[in-house]
mmCIF file of C-alpha atoms in Angstrom:
data_model
loop_
_atom_site.group_PDB
_atom_site.id
_atom_site.type_symbol
_atom_site.label_atom_id
_atom_site.label_comp_id
_atom_site.label_asym_id
_atom_site.label_seq_id
_atom_site.Cartn_x
_atom_site.Cartn_y
_atom_site.Cartn_z
ATOM 1 C CA UNK G 95 -26.941 145.924 -107.099
ATOM 2 C CA UNK G 96 -27.146 142.257 -106.137
ATOM 3 C CA UNK G 97 -29.355 140.286 -108.524
ATOM 4 C CA UNK G 98 -31.116 138.383 -105.725
ATOM 5 C CA UNK G 99 -30.759 139.960 -102.280
ATOM 6 C CA UNK G 100 -31.337 136.757 -100.294
ATOM 7 C CA UNK G 101 -28.157 137.262 -98.270
ATOM 8 C CA UNK G 102 -28.332 141.014 -97.664
ATOM 9 C CA UNK G 103 -26.545 141.860 -94.416
ATOM 10 C CA UNK G 104 -24.728 138.506 -94.270
ATOM 11 C CA UNK G 105 -20.956 138.048 -94.311
ATOM 12 C CA UNK G 106 -19.441 134.905 -95.826
ATOM 13 C CA UNK G 107 -15.846 133.698 -95.566
ATOM 14 C CA UNK G 108 -14.787 131.399 -98.412
ATOM 15 C CA UNK G 109 -11.465 129.553 -98.437
ATOM 16 C CA UNK G 110 -9.940 128.494 -101.733
ATOM 17 C CA UNK G 111 -11.894 131.310 -103.363
ATOM 18 C CA UNK G 112 -9.440 132.057 -106.154
ATOM 19 C CA UNK G 113 -10.569 129.349 -108.554
ATOM 20 C CA UNK G 114 -13.082 126.624 -109.229
ATOM 21 C CA UNK G 115 -15.684 125.736 -106.645
ATOM 22 C CA UNK G 116 -14.605 128.407 -104.173
ATOM 23 C CA UNK G 117 -14.878 131.077 -106.821
ATOM 24 C CA UNK G 118 -18.289 129.730 -107.829
ATOM 25 C CA UNK G 119 -19.484 129.795 -104.213
ATOM 26 C CA UNK G 120 -18.272 133.374 -103.829
ATOM 27 C CA UNK G 121 -20.025 134.419 -107.042
ATOM 28 C CA UNK G 122 -23.285 132.805 -105.958
ATOM 29 C CA UNK G 123 -23.293 134.264 -102.448
ATOM 30 C CA UNK G 124 -22.204 137.728 -103.582
ATOM 31 C CA UNK G 125 -24.809 137.647 -106.346
ATOM 32 C CA UNK G 126 -27.457 137.228 -103.659
ATOM 33 C CA UNK G 127 -26.257 140.132 -101.547
ATOM 34 C CA UNK G 128 -23.673 138.624 -99.200
ATOM 35 C CA UNK G 129 -20.453 140.443 -98.420
ATOM 36 C CA UNK G 130 -17.739 137.908 -99.211
ATOM 37 C CA UNK G 131 -14.286 137.508 -97.694
ATOM 38 C CA UNK G 132 -12.153 135.758 -100.296
ATOM 39 C CA UNK G 133 -9.218 133.708 -99.082
ATOM 40 C CA UNK G 134 -6.518 131.633 -100.776
ATOM 41 C CA UNK G 135 -2.733 131.495 -101.030
ATOM 42 C CA UNK G 136 -2.486 133.246 -104.416
ATOM 43 C CA UNK G 137 -3.548 136.866 -104.329
ATOM 44 C CA UNK G 138 -3.649 137.243 -108.104
ATOM 45 C CA UNK G 139 -6.363 134.588 -108.352
ATOM 46 C CA UNK G 140 -8.355 136.241 -105.566
ATOM 47 C CA UNK G 141 -8.154 139.555 -107.377
ATOM 48 C CA UNK G 142 -9.657 137.906 -110.469
ATOM 49 C CA UNK G 143 -12.541 136.607 -108.369
ATOM 50 C CA UNK G 144 -13.078 139.976 -106.698
ATOM 51 C CA UNK G 145 -13.045 141.781 -110.040
ATOM 52 C CA UNK G 146 -15.868 139.561 -111.310
ATOM 53 C CA UNK G 147 -17.870 140.088 -108.135
ATOM 54 C CA UNK G 148 -17.510 143.866 -108.218
ATOM 55 C CA UNK G 149 -18.349 143.937 -111.921
ATOM 56 C CA UNK G 150 -21.665 142.312 -111.012
ATOM 57 C CA UNK G 151 -22.342 144.803 -108.226
ATOM 58 C CA UNK G 152 -21.116 142.678 -105.316
ATOM 59 C CA UNK G 153 -18.969 143.512 -102.299
ATOM 60 C CA UNK G 154 -15.822 141.576 -101.416
ATOM 61 C CA UNK G 155 -12.583 141.697 -99.470
ATOM 62 C CA UNK G 156 -9.350 139.722 -99.916
ATOM 63 C CA UNK G 157 -7.320 137.992 -97.197
ATOM 64 C CA UNK G 158 -4.363 135.865 -98.272
ATOM 65 C CA UNK G 159 -4.086 132.750 -96.110
ATOM 66 C CA UNK G 160 -2.695 129.230 -96.097
ATOM 67 C CA UNK G 161 -5.274 127.172 -94.209
ATOM 68 C CA UNK G 162 -2.642 124.673 -93.083
ATOM 69 C CA UNK G 163 -1.058 127.438 -90.960
ATOM 70 C CA UNK G 164 -2.990 128.268 -87.804
ATOM 71 C CA UNK G 165 -1.828 131.870 -87.528
ATOM 72 C CA UNK G 166 -2.991 132.523 -91.099
ATOM 73 C CA UNK G 167 -6.447 131.189 -90.242
ATOM 74 C CA UNK G 168 -6.645 133.236 -87.039
ATOM 75 C CA UNK G 169 -5.779 136.359 -89.009
ATOM 76 C CA UNK G 170 -8.302 135.477 -91.718
ATOM 77 C CA UNK G 171 -11.204 135.636 -89.289
ATOM 78 C CA UNK G 172 -9.789 138.609 -87.412
ATOM 79 C CA UNK G 173 -9.561 140.599 -90.634
ATOM 80 C CA UNK G 174 -13.031 139.481 -91.717
ATOM 81 C CA UNK G 175 -14.450 140.683 -88.396
ATOM 82 C CA UNK G 176 -12.459 143.929 -88.492
ATOM 83 C CA UNK G 177 -13.584 144.704 -92.050
ATOM 84 C CA UNK G 178 -17.252 143.687 -91.981
ATOM 85 C CA UNK G 179 -18.046 143.442 -88.274
ATOM 86 C CA UNK G 180 -19.127 139.803 -88.138
ATOM 87 C CA UNK G 181 -19.130 136.385 -89.818
ATOM 88 C CA UNK G 182 -22.353 134.490 -90.665
ATOM 89 C CA UNK G 183 -21.318 131.892 -93.234
ATOM 90 C CA UNK G 184 -18.146 129.852 -93.680
ATOM 91 C CA UNK G 185 -17.368 127.842 -96.809
ATOM 92 C CA UNK G 186 -14.601 125.335 -96.065
ATOM 93 C CA UNK G 187 -13.359 124.762 -99.584
ATOM 94 C CA UNK G 188 -9.551 125.076 -99.710
ATOM 95 C CA UNK G 189 -8.048 121.769 -100.706
ATOM 96 C CA UNK G 190 -5.817 119.803 -103.026
ATOM 97 C CA UNK G 191 -5.878 116.484 -104.850
ATOM 98 C CA UNK G 192 -2.214 115.959 -104.046
ATOM 99 C CA UNK G 193 -0.277 112.890 -105.130
ATOM 100 C CA UNK G 194 -2.165 109.827 -106.344
ATOM 101 C CA UNK G 195 0.127 106.778 -106.412
ATOM 102 C CA UNK G 196 0.361 103.128 -105.333
ATOM 103 C CA UNK G 197 0.520 102.870 -101.547
ATOM 104 C CA UNK G 198 4.078 101.469 -101.609
ATOM 105 C CA UNK G 199 5.251 104.480 -103.589
ATOM 106 C CA UNK G 200 3.324 107.220 -101.778
ATOM 107 C CA UNK G 201 5.709 108.891 -99.353
ATOM 108 C CA UNK G 202 4.762 109.942 -95.857
ATOM 109 C CA UNK G 203 5.650 113.522 -96.774
ATOM 110 C CA UNK G 204 3.263 113.427 -99.749
ATOM 111 C CA UNK G 205 0.504 111.928 -97.614
ATOM 112 C CA UNK G 206 1.056 114.505 -94.882
ATOM 113 C CA UNK G 207 1.003 117.437 -97.300
ATOM 114 C CA UNK G 208 -2.490 116.482 -98.462
ATOM 115 C CA UNK G 209 -3.666 115.924 -94.884
ATOM 116 C CA UNK G 210 -2.243 119.284 -93.789
ATOM 117 C CA UNK G 211 -4.279 121.204 -96.357
ATOM 118 C CA UNK G 212 -7.467 119.173 -96.642
ATOM 119 C CA UNK G 213 -8.040 117.935 -93.094
ATOM 120 C CA UNK G 214 -5.945 120.109 -90.803
ATOM 121 C CA UNK G 215 -6.981 123.137 -92.852
ATOM 122 C CA UNK G 216 -10.652 122.244 -92.476
ATOM 123 C CA UNK G 217 -10.239 121.740 -88.736
ATOM 124 C CA UNK G 218 -8.483 125.087 -88.299
ATOM 125 C CA UNK G 219 -11.007 126.936 -90.460
ATOM 126 C CA UNK G 220 -13.972 125.574 -88.531
ATOM 127 C CA UNK G 221 -12.303 125.923 -85.115
ATOM 128 C CA UNK G 222 -11.464 129.589 -85.564
ATOM 129 C CA UNK G 223 -14.770 130.456 -87.237
ATOM 130 C CA UNK G 224 -16.942 129.159 -84.405
ATOM 131 C CA UNK G 225 -16.396 132.033 -81.922
ATOM 132 C CA UNK G 226 -17.412 134.494 -84.646
ATOM 133 C CA UNK G 227 -20.488 132.482 -85.629
ATOM 134 C CA UNK G 228 -21.533 132.226 -81.981
ATOM 135 C CA UNK G 229 -21.115 135.991 -81.610
ATOM 136 C CA UNK G 230 -23.401 136.472 -84.629
ATOM 137 C CA UNK G 231 -26.091 134.357 -82.988
ATOM 138 C CA UNK G 232 -25.536 131.343 -85.221
ATOM 139 C CA UNK G 233 -24.719 130.664 -88.825
ATOM 140 C CA UNK G 234 -23.854 128.082 -91.432
ATOM 141 C CA UNK G 235 -20.704 126.106 -92.192
ATOM 142 C CA UNK G 236 -20.532 124.362 -95.565
ATOM 143 C CA UNK G 237 -17.695 121.871 -96.029
ATOM 144 C CA UNK G 238 -16.699 120.939 -99.584
ATOM 145 C CA UNK G 239 -15.758 117.262 -99.540
ATOM 146 C CA UNK G 240 -15.995 114.810 -102.464
ATOM 147 C CA UNK G 241 -17.700 111.685 -103.740
ATOM 148 C CA UNK G 242 -14.297 110.087 -103.156
ATOM 149 C CA UNK G 243 -14.130 108.764 -99.621
ATOM 150 C CA UNK G 244 -17.853 109.217 -98.989
ATOM 151 C CA UNK G 245 -19.630 107.107 -101.622
ATOM 152 C CA UNK G 246 -16.984 106.211 -104.194
ATOM 153 C CA UNK G 247 -13.829 104.179 -103.619
ATOM 154 C CA UNK G 248 -12.781 103.186 -107.125
ATOM 155 C CA UNK G 249 -10.051 105.804 -107.660
ATOM 156 C CA UNK G 250 -7.207 103.610 -106.475
ATOM 157 C CA UNK G 251 -4.095 105.591 -105.641
ATOM 158 C CA UNK G 252 -6.012 108.474 -104.089
ATOM 159 C CA UNK G 253 -5.230 107.227 -100.578
ATOM 160 C CA UNK G 254 -4.405 110.559 -98.964
ATOM 161 C CA UNK G 255 -7.182 112.441 -100.729
ATOM 162 C CA UNK G 256 -9.845 109.855 -99.904
ATOM 163 C CA UNK G 257 -8.737 109.667 -96.263
ATOM 164 C CA UNK G 258 -9.070 113.434 -95.867
ATOM 165 C CA UNK G 259 -12.463 113.599 -97.540
ATOM 166 C CA UNK G 260 -13.881 110.801 -95.400
ATOM 167 C CA UNK G 261 -12.492 112.483 -92.285
ATOM 168 C CA UNK G 262 -13.878 115.893 -93.274
ATOM 169 C CA UNK G 263 -17.341 114.410 -93.577
ATOM 170 C CA UNK G 264 -17.208 112.552 -90.263
ATOM 171 C CA UNK G 265 -15.915 115.655 -88.496
ATOM 172 C CA UNK G 266 -18.679 117.802 -89.965
ATOM 173 C CA UNK G 267 -21.389 115.397 -88.780
ATOM 174 C CA UNK G 268 -20.006 115.330 -85.247
ATOM 175 C CA UNK G 269 -19.757 119.125 -85.167
ATOM 176 C CA UNK G 270 -23.305 119.470 -86.468
ATOM 177 C CA UNK G 271 -24.436 117.899 -83.200
ATOM 178 C CA UNK G 272 -21.972 119.801 -81.015
ATOM 179 C CA UNK G 273 -22.832 123.201 -82.472
ATOM 180 C CA UNK G 274 -26.588 122.775 -82.905
ATOM 181 C CA UNK G 275 -27.425 124.466 -79.585
ATOM 182 C CA UNK G 276 -25.525 127.510 -80.809
ATOM 183 C CA UNK G 277 -27.698 127.603 -83.953
ATOM 184 C CA UNK G 278 -24.700 126.789 -86.129
ATOM 185 C CA UNK G 279 -25.499 124.377 -88.946
ATOM 186 C CA UNK G 280 -22.793 122.208 -90.512
ATOM 187 C CA UNK G 281 -23.344 120.470 -93.846
ATOM 188 C CA UNK G 282 -21.202 118.769 -96.467
ATOM 189 C CA UNK G 283 -21.165 118.970 -100.254
ATOM 190 C CA UNK G 284 -19.735 115.976 -102.133
ATOM 191 C CA UNK G 285 -19.037 116.919 -105.761
ATOM 192 C CA UNK G 286 -18.311 114.359 -108.443
ATOM 193 C CA UNK G 287 -16.630 115.256 -111.719
ATOM 194 C CA UNK G 288 -16.999 119.007 -112.045
ATOM 195 C CA UNK G 289 -15.485 121.300 -114.654
ATOM 196 C CA UNK G 290 -13.074 123.072 -112.295
ATOM 197 C CA UNK G 291 -9.339 123.605 -111.866
ATOM 198 C CA UNK G 292 -8.773 120.896 -109.247
ATOM 199 C CA UNK G 293 -10.071 118.288 -111.692
ATOM 200 C CA UNK G 294 -7.978 119.493 -114.632
ATOM 201 C CA UNK G 295 -4.573 120.479 -113.206
ATOM 202 C CA UNK G 296 -4.736 119.530 -109.536
ATOM 203 C CA UNK G 297 -3.592 115.896 -109.452
ATOM 204 C CA UNK G 298 -0.008 114.629 -109.374
ATOM 205 C CA UNK G 299 -0.646 111.121 -110.719
ATOM 206 C CA UNK G 300 2.110 108.510 -110.600
ATOM 207 C CA UNK G 301 2.093 104.911 -111.868
ATOM 208 C CA UNK G 302 -1.665 104.546 -111.500
ATOM 209 C CA UNK G 303 -1.826 102.078 -114.383
ATOM 210 C CA UNK G 304 -0.354 99.475 -112.001
ATOM 211 C CA UNK G 305 -3.336 99.560 -109.659
ATOM 212 C CA UNK G 306 -6.313 100.646 -111.719
ATOM 213 C CA UNK G 307 -9.326 98.331 -111.741
ATOM 214 C CA UNK G 308 -10.665 98.349 -115.333
ATOM 215 C CA UNK G 309 -13.916 100.245 -115.801
ATOM 216 C CA UNK G 310 -15.689 101.033 -119.031
ATOM 217 C CA UNK G 311 -18.593 103.430 -119.523
ATOM 218 C CA UNK G 312 -19.087 103.740 -123.307
ATOM 219 C CA UNK G 313 -21.842 106.312 -122.902
ATOM 220 C CA UNK G 314 -20.121 108.193 -120.090
ATOM 221 C CA UNK G 315 -19.691 107.706 -116.356
ATOM 222 C CA UNK G 316 -22.389 110.185 -115.282
ATOM 223 C CA UNK G 317 -25.935 108.779 -115.613
ATOM 224 C CA UNK G 318 -27.554 112.211 -115.775
ATOM 225 C CA UNK G 319 -25.280 113.811 -118.385
ATOM 226 C CA UNK G 320 -23.200 111.034 -119.938
ATOM 227 C CA UNK G 321 -19.730 112.384 -120.613
ATOM 228 C CA UNK G 322 -20.500 115.967 -119.593
ATOM 229 C CA UNK G 323 -19.078 117.120 -116.248
ATOM 230 C CA UNK G 324 -21.077 119.184 -113.819
ATOM 231 C CA UNK G 325 -20.604 122.945 -113.661
ATOM 232 C CA UNK G 326 -18.870 124.821 -110.870
ATOM 233 C CA UNK G 327 -21.801 127.240 -110.796
ATOM 234 C CA UNK G 328 -24.108 124.361 -109.846
ATOM 235 C CA UNK G 329 -21.940 123.656 -106.811
ATOM 236 C CA UNK G 330 -21.899 127.369 -105.981
ATOM 237 C CA UNK G 331 -25.686 127.466 -105.999
ATOM 238 C CA UNK G 332 -25.811 124.418 -103.711
ATOM 239 C CA UNK G 333 -23.512 126.229 -101.270
ATOM 240 C CA UNK G 334 -25.949 129.144 -101.258
ATOM 241 C CA UNK G 335 -28.884 126.822 -100.625
ATOM 242 C CA UNK G 336 -27.188 125.177 -97.635
ATOM 243 C CA UNK G 337 -26.066 128.549 -96.279
ATOM 244 C CA UNK G 338 -29.441 130.230 -96.656
ATOM 245 C CA UNK G 339 -32.923 130.444 -95.203
ATOM 246 C CA UNK G 340 -34.347 127.620 -97.312
ATOM 247 C CA UNK G 341 -32.302 125.027 -95.412
ATOM 248 C CA UNK G 342 -32.657 126.162 -91.799
ATOM 249 C CA UNK G 343 -33.684 122.673 -90.603
ATOM 250 C CA UNK G 344 -30.840 120.891 -92.404
ATOM 251 C CA UNK G 345 -27.632 120.060 -90.540
ATOM 252 C CA UNK G 346 -25.184 117.162 -90.460
ATOM 253 C CA UNK G 347 -26.109 116.175 -93.998
ATOM 254 C CA UNK G 348 -24.057 115.228 -97.046
ATOM 255 C CA UNK G 349 -25.352 116.281 -100.436
ATOM 256 C CA UNK G 350 -23.845 114.485 -103.411
ATOM 257 C CA UNK G 351 -23.764 116.640 -106.521
ATOM 258 C CA UNK G 352 -22.498 114.266 -109.172
ATOM 259 C CA UNK G 353 -25.284 113.471 -111.631
ATOM 260 C CA UNK G 354 -25.455 109.962 -110.175
ATOM 261 C CA UNK G 355 -21.780 109.230 -110.919
ATOM 262 C CA UNK G 356 -20.991 107.751 -107.520
ATOM 263 C CA UNK G 357 -23.952 105.363 -107.692
ATOM 264 C CA UNK G 358 -22.376 103.295 -110.467
ATOM 265 C CA UNK G 359 -18.691 103.384 -109.520
#
């Protein structure tokens, strides 16, 4: 049985659900009674997520998809609808850090690869979710962005990543207005340093020492916790808050979850 049935009868689609923040969002939503559709490119990672959810009494379904490919995204929502009958919640989480390098050395192909996943993938996920959310009478879209590109600009070299995160946030705000009459809320989460896979193995860094601006935080860069990163589960719980009944008058809003990190960098 779900530990907290706040989402009983709701169906949530989560992209990038195999690891990190997507997995945490899936765990949080499923733990509160939602049926979760888990999507990512690597099935083995999705199966690990689903195993944890089922072990805790939750209900989930796997759809492999690359969000940068429109047909994959179309099929993701078709299969979600076919399996569970509707879609109420969409967590736009699939993304990559990509290559971080001096602008002269960053290739157009490297830049485009990050844009294809982070920005084009977000656009396609939202675009193809909207008809299903309208059919359900409304719903919630939660976009996972970053402190980078929204309130923090000190990670020189992250040109492609920062551009996509800023664009994600602007797009979400515009769509919050466009979709409000359809009772579809759109909000943005901006995590700082979180203990998750994208922050530990997800960056292809190249020659950053050439362009780094020196910064020194002897007691740690996060005012609230010092040197301790935030937890993925904290982000997952924030997703649930923004997707649920406690936030029904919140739309077009960014929420920074970074322990104050972005305020001093």
